[in-house]
PDB file of C-alpha atoms in Angstrom:
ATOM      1  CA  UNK A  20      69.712  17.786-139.409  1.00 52.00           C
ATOM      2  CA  UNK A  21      69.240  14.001-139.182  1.00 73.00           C
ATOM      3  CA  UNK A  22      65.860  12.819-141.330  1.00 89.00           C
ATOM      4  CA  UNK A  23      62.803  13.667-139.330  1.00 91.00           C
ATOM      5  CA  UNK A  24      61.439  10.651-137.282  1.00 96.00           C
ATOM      6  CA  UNK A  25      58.435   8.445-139.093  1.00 94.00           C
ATOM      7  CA  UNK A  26      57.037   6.763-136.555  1.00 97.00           C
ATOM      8  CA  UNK A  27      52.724   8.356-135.715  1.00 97.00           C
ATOM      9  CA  UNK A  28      51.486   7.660-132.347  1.00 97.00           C
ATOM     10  CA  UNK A  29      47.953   6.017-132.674  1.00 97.00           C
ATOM     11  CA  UNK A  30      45.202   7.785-134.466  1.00 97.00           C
ATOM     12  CA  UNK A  31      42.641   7.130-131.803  1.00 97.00           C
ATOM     13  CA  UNK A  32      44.935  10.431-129.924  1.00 97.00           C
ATOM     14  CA  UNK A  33      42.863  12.737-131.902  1.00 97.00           C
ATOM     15  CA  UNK A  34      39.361  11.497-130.688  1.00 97.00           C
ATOM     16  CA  UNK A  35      41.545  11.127-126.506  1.00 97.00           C
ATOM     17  CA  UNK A  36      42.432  14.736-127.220  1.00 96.00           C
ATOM     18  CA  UNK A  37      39.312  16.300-128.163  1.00 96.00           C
ATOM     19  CA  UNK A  38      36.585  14.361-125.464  1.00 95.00           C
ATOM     20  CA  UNK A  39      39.941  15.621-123.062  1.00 94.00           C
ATOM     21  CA  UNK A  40      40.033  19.303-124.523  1.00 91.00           C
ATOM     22  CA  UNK A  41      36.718  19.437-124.364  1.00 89.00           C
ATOM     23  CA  UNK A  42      35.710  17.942-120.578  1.00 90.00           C
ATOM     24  CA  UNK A  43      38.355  20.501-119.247  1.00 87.00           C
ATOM     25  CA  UNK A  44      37.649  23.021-121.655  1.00 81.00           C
ATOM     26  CA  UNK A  45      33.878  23.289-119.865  1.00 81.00           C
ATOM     27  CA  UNK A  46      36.087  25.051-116.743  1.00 80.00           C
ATOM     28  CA  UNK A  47      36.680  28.171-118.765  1.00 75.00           C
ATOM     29  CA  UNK A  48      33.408  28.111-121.061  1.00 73.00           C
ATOM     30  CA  UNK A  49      31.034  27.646-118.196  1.00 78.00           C
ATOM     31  CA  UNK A  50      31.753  31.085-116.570  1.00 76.00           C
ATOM     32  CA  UNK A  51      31.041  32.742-119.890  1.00 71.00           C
ATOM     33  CA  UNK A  52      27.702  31.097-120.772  1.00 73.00           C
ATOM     34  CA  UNK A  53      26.578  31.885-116.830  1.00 76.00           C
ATOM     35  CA  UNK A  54      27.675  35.519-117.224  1.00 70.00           C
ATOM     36  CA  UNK A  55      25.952  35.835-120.626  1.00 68.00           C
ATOM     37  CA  UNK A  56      22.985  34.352-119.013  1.00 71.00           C
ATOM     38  CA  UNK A  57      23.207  36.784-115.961  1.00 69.00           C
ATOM     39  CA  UNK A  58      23.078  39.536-118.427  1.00 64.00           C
ATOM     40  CA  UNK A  59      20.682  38.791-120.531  1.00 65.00           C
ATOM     41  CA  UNK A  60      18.494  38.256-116.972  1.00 66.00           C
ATOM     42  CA  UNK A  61      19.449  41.636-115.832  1.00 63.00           C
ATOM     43  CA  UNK A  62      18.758  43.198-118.472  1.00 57.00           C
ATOM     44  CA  UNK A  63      15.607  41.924-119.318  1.00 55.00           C
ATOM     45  CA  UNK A  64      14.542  43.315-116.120  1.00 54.00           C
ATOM     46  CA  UNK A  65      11.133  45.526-116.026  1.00 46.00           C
ATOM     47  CA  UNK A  66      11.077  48.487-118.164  1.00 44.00           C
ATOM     48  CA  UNK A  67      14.815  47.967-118.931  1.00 51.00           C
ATOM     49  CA  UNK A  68      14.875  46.910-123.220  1.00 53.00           C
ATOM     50  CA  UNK A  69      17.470  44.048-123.286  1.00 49.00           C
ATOM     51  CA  UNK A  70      19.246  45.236-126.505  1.00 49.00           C
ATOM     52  CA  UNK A  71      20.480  49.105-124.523  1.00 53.00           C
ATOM     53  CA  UNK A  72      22.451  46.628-121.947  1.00 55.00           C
ATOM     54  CA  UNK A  73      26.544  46.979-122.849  1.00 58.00           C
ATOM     55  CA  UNK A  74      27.023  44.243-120.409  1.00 61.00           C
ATOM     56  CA  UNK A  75      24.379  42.086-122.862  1.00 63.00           C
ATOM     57  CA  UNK A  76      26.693  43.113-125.425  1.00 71.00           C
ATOM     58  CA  UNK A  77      30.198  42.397-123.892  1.00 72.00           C
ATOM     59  CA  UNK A  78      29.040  39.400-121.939  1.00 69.00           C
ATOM     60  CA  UNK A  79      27.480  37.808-125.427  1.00 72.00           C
ATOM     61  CA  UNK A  80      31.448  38.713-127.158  1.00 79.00           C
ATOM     62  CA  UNK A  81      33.031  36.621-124.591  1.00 77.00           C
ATOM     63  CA  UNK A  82      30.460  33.938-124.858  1.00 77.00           C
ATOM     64  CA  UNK A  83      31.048  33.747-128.499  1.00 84.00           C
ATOM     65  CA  UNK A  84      34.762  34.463-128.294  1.00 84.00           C
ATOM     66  CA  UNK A  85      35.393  31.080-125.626  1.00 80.00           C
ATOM     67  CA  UNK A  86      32.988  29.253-127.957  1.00 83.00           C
ATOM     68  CA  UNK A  87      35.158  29.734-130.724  1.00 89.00           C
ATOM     69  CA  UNK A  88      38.133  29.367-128.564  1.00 86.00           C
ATOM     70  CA  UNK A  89      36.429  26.062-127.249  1.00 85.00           C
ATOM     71  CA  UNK A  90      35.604  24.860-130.508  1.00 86.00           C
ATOM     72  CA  UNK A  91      39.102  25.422-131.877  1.00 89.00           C
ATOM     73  CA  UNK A  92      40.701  23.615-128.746  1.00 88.00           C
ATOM     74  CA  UNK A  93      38.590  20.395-128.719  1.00 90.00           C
ATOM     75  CA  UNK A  94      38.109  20.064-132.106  1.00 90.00           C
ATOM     76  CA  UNK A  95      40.656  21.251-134.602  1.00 93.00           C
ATOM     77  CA  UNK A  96      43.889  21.294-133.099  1.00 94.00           C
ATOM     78  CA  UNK A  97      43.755  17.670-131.199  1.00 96.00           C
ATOM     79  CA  UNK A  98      43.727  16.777-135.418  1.00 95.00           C
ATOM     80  CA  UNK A  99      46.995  19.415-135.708  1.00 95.00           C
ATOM     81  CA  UNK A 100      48.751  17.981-132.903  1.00 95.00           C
ATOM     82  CA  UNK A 101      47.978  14.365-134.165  1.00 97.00           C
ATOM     83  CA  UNK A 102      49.910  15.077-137.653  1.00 96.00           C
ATOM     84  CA  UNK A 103      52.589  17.038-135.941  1.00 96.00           C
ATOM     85  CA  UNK A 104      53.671  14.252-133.356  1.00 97.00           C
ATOM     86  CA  UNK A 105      56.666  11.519-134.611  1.00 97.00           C
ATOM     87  CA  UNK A 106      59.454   9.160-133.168  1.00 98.00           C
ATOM     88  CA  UNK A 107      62.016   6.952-133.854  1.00 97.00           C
ATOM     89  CA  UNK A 108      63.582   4.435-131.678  1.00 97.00           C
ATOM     90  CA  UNK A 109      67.087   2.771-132.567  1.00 95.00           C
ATOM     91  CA  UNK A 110      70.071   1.709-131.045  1.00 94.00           C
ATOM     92  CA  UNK A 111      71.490   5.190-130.066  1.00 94.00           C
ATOM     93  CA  UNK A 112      68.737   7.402-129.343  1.00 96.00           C
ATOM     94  CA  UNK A 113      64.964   8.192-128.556  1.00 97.00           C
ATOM     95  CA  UNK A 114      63.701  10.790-131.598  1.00 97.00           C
ATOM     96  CA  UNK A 115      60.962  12.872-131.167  1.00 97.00           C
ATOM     97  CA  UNK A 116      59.305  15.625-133.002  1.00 97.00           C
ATOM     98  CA  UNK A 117      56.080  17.295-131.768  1.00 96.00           C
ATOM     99  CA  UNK A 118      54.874  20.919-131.905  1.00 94.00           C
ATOM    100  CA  UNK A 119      51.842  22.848-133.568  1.00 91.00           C
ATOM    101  CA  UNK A 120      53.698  26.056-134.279  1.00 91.00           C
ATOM    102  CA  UNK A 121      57.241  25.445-133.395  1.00 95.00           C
ATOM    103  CA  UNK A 122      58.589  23.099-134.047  1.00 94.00           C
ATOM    104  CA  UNK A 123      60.271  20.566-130.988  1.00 96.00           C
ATOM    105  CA  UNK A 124      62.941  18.216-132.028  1.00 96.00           C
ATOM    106  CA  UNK A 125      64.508  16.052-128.833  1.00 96.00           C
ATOM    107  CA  UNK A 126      66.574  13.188-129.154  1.00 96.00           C
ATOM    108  CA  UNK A 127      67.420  11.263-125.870  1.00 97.00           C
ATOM    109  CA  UNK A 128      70.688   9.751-125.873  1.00 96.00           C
ATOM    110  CA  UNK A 129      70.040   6.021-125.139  1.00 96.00           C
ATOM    111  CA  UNK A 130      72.718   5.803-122.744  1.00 94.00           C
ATOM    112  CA  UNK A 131      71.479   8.765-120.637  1.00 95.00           C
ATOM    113  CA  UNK A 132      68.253   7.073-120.579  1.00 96.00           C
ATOM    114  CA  UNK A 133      67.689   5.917-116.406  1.00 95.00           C
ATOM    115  CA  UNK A 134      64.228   4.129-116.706  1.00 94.00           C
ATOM    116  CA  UNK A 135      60.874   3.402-118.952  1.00 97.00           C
ATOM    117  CA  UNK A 136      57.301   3.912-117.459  1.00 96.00           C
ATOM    118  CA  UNK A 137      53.940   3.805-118.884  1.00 97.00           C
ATOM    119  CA  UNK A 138      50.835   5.591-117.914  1.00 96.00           C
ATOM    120  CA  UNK A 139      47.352   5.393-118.833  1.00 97.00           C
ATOM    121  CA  UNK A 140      44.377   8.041-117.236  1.00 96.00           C
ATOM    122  CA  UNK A 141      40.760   7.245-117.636  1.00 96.00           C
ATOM    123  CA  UNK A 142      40.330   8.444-120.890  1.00 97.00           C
ATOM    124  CA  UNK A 143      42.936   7.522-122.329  1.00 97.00           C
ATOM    125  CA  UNK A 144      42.311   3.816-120.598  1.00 97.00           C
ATOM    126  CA  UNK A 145      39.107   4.475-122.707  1.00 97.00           C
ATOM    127  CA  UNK A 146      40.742   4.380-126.018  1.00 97.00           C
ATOM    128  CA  UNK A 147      43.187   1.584-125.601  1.00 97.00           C
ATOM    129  CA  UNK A 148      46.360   4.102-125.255  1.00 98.00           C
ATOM    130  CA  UNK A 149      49.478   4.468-123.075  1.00 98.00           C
ATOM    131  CA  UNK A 150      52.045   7.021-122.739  1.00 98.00           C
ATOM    132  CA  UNK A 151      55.725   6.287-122.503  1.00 98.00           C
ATOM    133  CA  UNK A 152      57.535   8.038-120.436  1.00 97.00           C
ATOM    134  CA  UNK A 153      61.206   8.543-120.828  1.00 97.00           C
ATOM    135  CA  UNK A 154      63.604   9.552-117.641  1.00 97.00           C
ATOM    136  CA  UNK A 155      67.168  11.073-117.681  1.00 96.00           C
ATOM    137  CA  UNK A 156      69.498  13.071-115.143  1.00 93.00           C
ATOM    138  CA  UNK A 157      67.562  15.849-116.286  1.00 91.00           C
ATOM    139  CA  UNK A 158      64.429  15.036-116.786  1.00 95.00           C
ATOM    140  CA  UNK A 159      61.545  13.326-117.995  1.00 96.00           C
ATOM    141  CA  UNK A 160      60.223  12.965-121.902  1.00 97.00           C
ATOM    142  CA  UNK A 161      56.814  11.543-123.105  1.00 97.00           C
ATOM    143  CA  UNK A 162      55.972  10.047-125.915  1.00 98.00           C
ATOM    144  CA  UNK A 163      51.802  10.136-126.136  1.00 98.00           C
ATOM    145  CA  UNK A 164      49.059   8.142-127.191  1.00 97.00           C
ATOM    146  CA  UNK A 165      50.478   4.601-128.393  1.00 98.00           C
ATOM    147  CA  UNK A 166      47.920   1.790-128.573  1.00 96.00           C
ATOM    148  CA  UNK A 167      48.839  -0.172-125.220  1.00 97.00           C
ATOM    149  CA  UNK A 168      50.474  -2.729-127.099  1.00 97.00           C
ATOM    150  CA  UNK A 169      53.117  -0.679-128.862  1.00 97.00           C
ATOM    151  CA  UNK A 170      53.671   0.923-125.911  1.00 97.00           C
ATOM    152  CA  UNK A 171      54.523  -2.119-123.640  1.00 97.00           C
ATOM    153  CA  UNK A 172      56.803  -2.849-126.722  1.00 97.00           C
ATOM    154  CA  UNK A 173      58.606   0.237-126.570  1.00 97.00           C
ATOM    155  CA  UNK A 174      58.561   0.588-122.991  1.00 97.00           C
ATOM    156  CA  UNK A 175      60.860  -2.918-123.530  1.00 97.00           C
ATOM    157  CA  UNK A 176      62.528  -1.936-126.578  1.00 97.00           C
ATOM    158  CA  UNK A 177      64.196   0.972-125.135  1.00 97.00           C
ATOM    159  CA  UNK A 178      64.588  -0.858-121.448  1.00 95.00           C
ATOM    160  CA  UNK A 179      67.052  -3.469-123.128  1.00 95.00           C
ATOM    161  CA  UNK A 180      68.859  -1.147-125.371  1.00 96.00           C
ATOM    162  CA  UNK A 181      69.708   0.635-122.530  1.00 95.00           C
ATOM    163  CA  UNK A 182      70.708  -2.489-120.597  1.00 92.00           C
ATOM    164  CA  UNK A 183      72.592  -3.326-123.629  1.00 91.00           C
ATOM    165  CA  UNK A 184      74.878  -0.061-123.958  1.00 87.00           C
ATOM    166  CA  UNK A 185      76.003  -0.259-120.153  1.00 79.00           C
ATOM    167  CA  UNK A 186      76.650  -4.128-120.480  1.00 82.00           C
ATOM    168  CA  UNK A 187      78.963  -3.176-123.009  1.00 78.00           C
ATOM    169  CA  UNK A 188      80.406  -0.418-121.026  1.00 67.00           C
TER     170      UNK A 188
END
């Protein structure tokens, strides 16, 4: 296998990642903490003790499990993902290399390559960063989180190589 690709996207991904992870994370924890809350209310109803409740006590494991689960998501492996994601750019292909426990190697060939986009969403507009987005035939390949800069330099870099391969065609 070719040497792995050196090129980091921008460390500000980490911080996009985790305020992202953990805005839409709140659509799975908030059903826990309001059924945890539902049964500690029931069961702190008159003459009821709140510790006999199993609902108190399997309503307060999933609380705690999707707060560790939440946790884990928004914090730790945004910082994972960050170390795991590299490319390369040169004259005959797009090299990228992503994954948190398999490994993803993809190389685009150049000349397979249709057209370059960019995209930005609010929060990562709120960082500075830009995704690339790479289309083929096939299909389409992303490279995340570049400072908007880099990524209006790539998005270029890789629109005249390919210009350059089918001029020479």
């Amino acid at each position: 296998m070719n040497q792995e690709p050196a090129t980091r996207i921008h460390r500000d991904a980490i911080k996009a990642w985790t305020v992202n992870a953990l805005l839409f994370g709140l659509f799975w924890f908030t059903p826990s903490i309001i059924q945890l809350a539902l049964a500690i209310n029931h069961n702190l109803g008159v003459g009821t003790p709140w510790y006999h409740g199993i609902d108190w006590l399997l309503f307060g494991s999933i609380f705690f499990a999707s707060l560790i689960f939440y946790l884990l998501t928004g914090v730790l492996l945004p910082n994972i993902r960050w170390k795991r994601w590299k490319y390369d750019v040169s004259e005959k292909e797009v090299d990228m290399l992503r994954g948190i426990i398999i490994k993803k190697r993809t190389l685009v060939p150049i000349n397979r390559v249709q057209h370059v986009d960019t995209k930005q969403g609010p929060i990562y507009r709120k960082f500075g960063l830009s995704s690339v987005t790479i289309s083929t035939a096939a299909t389409t390949h992303e490279i995340p989180a570049l400072d908007d800069d880099t990524a209006d330099e790539l998005r270029t870099t890789i629109s005249t190589l390919v210009r350059k391969v089918k001029d020479d065609v």
